PDB file of C-alpha atoms in Angstrom:
ATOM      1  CA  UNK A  96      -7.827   4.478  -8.142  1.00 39.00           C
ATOM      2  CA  UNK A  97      -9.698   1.413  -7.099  1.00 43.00           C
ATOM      3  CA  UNK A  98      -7.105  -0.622  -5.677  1.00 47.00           C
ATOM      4  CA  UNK A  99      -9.135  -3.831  -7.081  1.00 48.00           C
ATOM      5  CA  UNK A 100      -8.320  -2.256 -10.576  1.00 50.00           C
ATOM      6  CA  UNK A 101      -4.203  -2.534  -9.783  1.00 52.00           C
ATOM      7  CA  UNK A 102      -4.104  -6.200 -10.485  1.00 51.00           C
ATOM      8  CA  UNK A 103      -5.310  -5.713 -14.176  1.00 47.00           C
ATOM      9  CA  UNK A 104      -2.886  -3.076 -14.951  1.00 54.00           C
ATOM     10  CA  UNK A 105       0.383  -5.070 -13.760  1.00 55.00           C
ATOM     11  CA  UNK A 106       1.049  -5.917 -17.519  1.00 62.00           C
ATOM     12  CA  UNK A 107       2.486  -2.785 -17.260  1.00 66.00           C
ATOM     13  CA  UNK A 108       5.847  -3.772 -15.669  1.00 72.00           C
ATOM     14  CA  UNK A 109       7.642  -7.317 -15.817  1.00 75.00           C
ATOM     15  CA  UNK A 110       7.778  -9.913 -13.069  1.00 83.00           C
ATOM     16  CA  UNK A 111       5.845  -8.269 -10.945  1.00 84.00           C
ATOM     17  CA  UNK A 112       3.465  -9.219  -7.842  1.00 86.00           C
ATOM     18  CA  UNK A 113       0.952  -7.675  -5.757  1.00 84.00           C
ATOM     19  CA  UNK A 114       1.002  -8.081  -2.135  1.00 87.00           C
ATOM     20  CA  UNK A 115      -2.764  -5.905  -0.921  1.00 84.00           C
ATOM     21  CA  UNK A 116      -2.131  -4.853   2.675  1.00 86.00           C
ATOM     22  CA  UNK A 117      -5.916  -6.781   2.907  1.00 85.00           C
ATOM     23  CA  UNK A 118      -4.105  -9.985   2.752  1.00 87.00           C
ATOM     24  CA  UNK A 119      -2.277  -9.814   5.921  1.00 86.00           C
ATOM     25  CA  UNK A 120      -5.082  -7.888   7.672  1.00 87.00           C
ATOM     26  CA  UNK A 121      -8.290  -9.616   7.233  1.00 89.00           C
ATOM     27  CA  UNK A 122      -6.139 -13.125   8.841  1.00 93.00           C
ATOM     28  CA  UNK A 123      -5.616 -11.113  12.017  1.00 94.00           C
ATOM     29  CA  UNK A 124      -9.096  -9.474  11.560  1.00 91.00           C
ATOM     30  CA  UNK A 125     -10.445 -13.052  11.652  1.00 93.00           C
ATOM     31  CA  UNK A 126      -9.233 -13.248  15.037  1.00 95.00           C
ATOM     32  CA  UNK A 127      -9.010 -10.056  16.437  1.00 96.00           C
ATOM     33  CA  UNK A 128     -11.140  -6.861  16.932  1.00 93.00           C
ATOM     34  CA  UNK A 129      -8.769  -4.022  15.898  1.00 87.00           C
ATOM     35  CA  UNK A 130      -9.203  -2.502  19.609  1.00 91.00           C
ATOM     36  CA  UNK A 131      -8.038  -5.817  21.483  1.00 96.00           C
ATOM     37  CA  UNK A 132      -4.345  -5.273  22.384  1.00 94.00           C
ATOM     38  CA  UNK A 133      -3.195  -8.252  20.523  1.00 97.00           C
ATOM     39  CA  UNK A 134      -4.297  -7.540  17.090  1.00 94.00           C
ATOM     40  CA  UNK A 135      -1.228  -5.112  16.461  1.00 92.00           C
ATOM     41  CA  UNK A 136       1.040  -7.384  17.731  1.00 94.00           C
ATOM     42  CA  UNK A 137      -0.754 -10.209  15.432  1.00 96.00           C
ATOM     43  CA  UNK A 138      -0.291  -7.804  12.386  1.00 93.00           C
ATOM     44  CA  UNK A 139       3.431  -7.224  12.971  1.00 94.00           C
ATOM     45  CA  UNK A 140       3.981 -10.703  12.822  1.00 95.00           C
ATOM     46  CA  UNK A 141       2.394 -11.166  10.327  1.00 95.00           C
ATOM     47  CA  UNK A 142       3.609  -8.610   8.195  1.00 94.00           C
ATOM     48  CA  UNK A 143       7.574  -9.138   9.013  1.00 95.00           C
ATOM     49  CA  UNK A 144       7.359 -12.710   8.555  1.00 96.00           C
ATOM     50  CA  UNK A 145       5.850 -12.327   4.821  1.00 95.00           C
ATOM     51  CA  UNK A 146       8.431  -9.531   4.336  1.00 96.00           C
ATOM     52  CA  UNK A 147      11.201 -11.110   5.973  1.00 97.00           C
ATOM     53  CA  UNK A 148      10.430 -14.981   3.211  1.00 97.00           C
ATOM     54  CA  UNK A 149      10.316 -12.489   0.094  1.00 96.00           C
ATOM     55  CA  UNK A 150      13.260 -11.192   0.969  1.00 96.00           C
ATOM     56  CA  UNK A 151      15.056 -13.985   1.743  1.00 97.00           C
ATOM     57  CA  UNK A 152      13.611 -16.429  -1.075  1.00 97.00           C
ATOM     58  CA  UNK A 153      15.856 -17.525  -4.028  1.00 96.00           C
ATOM     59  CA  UNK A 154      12.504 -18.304  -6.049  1.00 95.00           C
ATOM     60  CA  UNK A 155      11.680 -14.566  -5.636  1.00 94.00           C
ATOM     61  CA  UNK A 156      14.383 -12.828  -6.299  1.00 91.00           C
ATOM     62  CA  UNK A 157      13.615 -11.532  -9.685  1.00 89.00           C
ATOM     63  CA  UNK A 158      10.280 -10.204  -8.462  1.00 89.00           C
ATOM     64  CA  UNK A 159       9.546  -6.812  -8.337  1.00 86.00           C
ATOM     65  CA  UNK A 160       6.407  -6.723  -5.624  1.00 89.00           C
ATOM     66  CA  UNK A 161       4.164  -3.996  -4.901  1.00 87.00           C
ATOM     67  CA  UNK A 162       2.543  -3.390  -1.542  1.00 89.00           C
ATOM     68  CA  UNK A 163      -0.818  -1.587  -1.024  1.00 86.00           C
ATOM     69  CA  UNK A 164      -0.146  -0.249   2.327  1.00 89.00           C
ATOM     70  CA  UNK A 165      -1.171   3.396   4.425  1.00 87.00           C
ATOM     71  CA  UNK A 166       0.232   4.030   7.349  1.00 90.00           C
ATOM     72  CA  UNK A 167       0.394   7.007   9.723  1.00 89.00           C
ATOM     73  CA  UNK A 168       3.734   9.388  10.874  1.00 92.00           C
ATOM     74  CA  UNK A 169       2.819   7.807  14.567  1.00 92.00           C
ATOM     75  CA  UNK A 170       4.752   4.825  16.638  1.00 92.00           C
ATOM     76  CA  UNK A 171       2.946   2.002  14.985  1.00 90.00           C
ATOM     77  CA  UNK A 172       2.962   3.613  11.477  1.00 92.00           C
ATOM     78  CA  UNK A 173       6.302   4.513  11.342  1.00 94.00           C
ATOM     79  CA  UNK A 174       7.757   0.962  13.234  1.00 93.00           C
ATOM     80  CA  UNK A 175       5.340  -1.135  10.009  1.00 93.00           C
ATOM     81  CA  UNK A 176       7.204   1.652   7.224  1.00 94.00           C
ATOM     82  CA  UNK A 177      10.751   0.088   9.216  1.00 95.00           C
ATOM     83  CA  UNK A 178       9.487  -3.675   8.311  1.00 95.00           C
ATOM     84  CA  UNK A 179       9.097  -2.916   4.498  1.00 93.00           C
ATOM     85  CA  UNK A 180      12.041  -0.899   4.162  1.00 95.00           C
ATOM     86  CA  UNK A 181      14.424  -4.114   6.283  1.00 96.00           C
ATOM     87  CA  UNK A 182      12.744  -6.147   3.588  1.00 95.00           C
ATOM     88  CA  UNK A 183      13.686  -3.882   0.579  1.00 94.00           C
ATOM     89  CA  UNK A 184      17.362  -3.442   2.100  1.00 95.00           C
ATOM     90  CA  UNK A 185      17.702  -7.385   2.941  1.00 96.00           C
ATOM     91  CA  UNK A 186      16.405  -7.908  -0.597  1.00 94.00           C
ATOM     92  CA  UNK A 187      18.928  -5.562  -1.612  1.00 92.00           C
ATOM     93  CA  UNK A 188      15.683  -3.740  -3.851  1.00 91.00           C
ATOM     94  CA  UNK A 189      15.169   0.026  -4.166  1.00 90.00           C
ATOM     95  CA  UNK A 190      11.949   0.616  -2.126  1.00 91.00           C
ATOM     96  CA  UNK A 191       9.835   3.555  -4.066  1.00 91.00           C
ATOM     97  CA  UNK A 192       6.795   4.852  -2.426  1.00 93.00           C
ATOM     98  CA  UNK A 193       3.943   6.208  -4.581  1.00 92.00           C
ATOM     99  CA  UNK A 194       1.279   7.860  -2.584  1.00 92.00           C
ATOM    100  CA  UNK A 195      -1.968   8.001  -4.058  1.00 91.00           C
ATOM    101  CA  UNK A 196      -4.451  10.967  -3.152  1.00 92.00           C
ATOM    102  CA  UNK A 197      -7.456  12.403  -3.717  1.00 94.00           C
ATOM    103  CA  UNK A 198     -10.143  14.754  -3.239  1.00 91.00           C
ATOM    104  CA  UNK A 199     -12.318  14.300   0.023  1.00 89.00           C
ATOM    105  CA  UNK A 200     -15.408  14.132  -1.891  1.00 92.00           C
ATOM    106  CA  UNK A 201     -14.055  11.516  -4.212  1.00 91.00           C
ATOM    107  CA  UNK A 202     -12.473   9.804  -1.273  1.00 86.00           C
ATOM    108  CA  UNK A 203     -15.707   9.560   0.447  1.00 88.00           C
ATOM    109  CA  UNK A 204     -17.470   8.376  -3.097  1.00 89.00           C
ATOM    110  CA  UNK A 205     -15.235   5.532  -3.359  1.00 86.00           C
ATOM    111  CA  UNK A 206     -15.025   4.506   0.028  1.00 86.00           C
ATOM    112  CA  UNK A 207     -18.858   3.774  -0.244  1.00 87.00           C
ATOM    113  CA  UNK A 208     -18.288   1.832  -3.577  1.00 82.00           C
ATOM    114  CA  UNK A 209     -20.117  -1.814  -3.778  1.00 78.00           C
ATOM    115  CA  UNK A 210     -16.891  -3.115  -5.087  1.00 80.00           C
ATOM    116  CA  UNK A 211     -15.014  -2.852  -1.915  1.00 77.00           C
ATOM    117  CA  UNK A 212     -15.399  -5.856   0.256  1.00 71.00           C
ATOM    118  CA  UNK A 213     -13.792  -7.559   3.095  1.00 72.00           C
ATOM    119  CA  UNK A 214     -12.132  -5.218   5.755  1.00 75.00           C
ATOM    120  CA  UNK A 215     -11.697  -2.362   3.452  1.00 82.00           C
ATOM    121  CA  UNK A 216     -12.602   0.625   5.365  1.00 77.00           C
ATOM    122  CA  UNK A 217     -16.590   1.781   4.211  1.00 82.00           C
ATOM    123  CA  UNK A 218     -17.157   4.216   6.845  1.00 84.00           C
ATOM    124  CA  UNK A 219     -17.308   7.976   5.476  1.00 88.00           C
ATOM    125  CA  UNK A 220     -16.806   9.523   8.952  1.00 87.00           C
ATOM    126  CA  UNK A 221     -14.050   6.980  10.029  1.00 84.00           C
ATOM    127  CA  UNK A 222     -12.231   8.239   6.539  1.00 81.00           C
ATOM    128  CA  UNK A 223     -12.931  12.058   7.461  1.00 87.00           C
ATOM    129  CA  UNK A 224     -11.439  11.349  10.488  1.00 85.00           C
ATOM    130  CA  UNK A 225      -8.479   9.521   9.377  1.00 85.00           C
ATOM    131  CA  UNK A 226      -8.271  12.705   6.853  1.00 87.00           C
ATOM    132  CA  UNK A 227      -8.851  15.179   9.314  1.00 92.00           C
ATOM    133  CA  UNK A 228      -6.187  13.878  12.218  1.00 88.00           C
ATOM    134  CA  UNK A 229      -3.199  11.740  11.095  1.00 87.00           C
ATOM    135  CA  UNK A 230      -0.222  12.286   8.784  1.00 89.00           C
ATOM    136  CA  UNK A 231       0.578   9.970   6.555  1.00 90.00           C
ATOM    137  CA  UNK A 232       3.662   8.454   6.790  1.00 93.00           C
ATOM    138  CA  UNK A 233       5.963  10.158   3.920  1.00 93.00           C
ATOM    139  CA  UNK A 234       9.254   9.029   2.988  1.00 90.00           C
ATOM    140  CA  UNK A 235      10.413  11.957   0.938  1.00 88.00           C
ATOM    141  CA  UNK A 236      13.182  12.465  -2.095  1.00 90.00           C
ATOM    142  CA  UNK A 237      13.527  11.232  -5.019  1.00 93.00           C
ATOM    143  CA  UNK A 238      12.110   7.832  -5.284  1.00 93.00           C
ATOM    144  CA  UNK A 239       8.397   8.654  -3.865  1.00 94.00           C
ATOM    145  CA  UNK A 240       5.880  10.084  -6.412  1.00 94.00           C
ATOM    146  CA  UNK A 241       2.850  11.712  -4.588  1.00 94.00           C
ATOM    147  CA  UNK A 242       0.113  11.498  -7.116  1.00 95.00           C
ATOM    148  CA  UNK A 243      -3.759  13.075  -7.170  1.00 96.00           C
ATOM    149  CA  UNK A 244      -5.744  10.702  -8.687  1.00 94.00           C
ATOM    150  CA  UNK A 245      -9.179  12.630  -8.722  1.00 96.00           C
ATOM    151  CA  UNK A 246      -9.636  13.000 -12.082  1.00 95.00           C
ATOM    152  CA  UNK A 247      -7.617   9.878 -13.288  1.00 93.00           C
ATOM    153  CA  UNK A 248      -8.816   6.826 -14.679  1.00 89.00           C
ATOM    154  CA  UNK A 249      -6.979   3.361 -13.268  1.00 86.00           C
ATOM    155  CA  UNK A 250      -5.172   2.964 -16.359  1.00 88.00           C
ATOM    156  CA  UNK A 251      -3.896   6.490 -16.119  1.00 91.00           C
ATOM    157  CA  UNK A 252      -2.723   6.223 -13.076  1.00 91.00           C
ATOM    158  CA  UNK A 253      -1.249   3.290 -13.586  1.00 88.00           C
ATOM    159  CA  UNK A 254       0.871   4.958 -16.290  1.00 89.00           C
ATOM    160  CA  UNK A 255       1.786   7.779 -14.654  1.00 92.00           C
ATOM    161  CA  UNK A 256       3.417   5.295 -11.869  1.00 89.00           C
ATOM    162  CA  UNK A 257       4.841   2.943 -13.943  1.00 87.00           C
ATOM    163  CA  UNK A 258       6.674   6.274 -15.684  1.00 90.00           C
ATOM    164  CA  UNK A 259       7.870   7.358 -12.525  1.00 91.00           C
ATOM    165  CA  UNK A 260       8.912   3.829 -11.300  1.00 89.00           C
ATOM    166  CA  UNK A 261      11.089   3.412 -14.321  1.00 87.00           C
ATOM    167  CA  UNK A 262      12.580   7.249 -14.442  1.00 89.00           C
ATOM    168  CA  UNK A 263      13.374   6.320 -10.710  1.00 88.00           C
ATOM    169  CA  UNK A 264      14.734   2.863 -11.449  1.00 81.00           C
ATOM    170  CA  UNK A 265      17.307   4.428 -14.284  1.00 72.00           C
ATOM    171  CA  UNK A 266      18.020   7.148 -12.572  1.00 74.00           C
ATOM    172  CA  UNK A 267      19.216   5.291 -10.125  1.00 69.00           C
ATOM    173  CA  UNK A 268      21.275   2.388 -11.932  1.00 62.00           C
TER     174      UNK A 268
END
């Protein structure tokens, strides 16, 4: 699903926001190549102190956000998965991961789309790469939904999530 297709389909569920991991890497981007030893330390910043003011804010506390995010089973994957989940627990908010896949062929297709700008990554052999050598960070049971979108269009998709988000949310009230 084009991730630029999300923000129309948030009708779907109440009070909601969208927080695209973009937003707090193009800043640091701006600044930063991604190979300079600072610009991890820039994005953790970053990151936790956007977290760590939606969890803590009384004007937010009805929101339900969503974060576009993909990170990796390694060191710095796995310590920016700790920063949402703090944020989730401080919020005192069920954290539900949905992973989104797809085929390598449609991967590549989309990663070449016109329609994605800024930092997005556009590099087909960067993406085969990615595909090829890390694991994406999982967080297993109940409340994660790993879904193929392939075939699906970004409405259907957003369905099928918004189902699962509010099977999970029941179940778990």
């Amino acid at each position: 699903m084009e991730s630029n297709a999300l923000p129309v389909r948030l009708h779907l569920l109440p009070n909601v926001k969208l927080l695209d991991n973009h937003r707090l890497i193009d800043p640091v981007a701006a600044v930063y190549e991604r190979d300079m030893p600072e610009y991890q330390g820039l994005r953790k910043h970053l990151r936790k102190g956007i977290l760590d003011s939606i969890a803590t804010s009384e004007s937010l506390k009805d929101v339900t956000w969503i974060f576009t995010d993909s990170q990796s089973s390694d060191a710095v994957g796995s310590a920016a998965v700790a920063d949402y989940i703090h944020a989730a627990h401080t919020k005192g908010s069920q954290l539900i991961s949905v992973i989104l896949t797809c085929a390598e062929d449609e991967n590549s297709r989309r990663v070449k789309s016109e329609q994605r700008g800024g930092t997005k990554l556009h590099d087909v052999d960067v993406l085969l790469g990615i595909r090829r050598t890390e694991d994406l960070y999982r967080f297993g049971g109940k409340a994660e939904l790993e879904l193929d979108v392939t075939l699906l269009s970004p409405i259907e998709a957003a369905h099928e999530i918004v189902g699962f988000v509010t099977q999970t949310v029941v179940q778990d009230n």
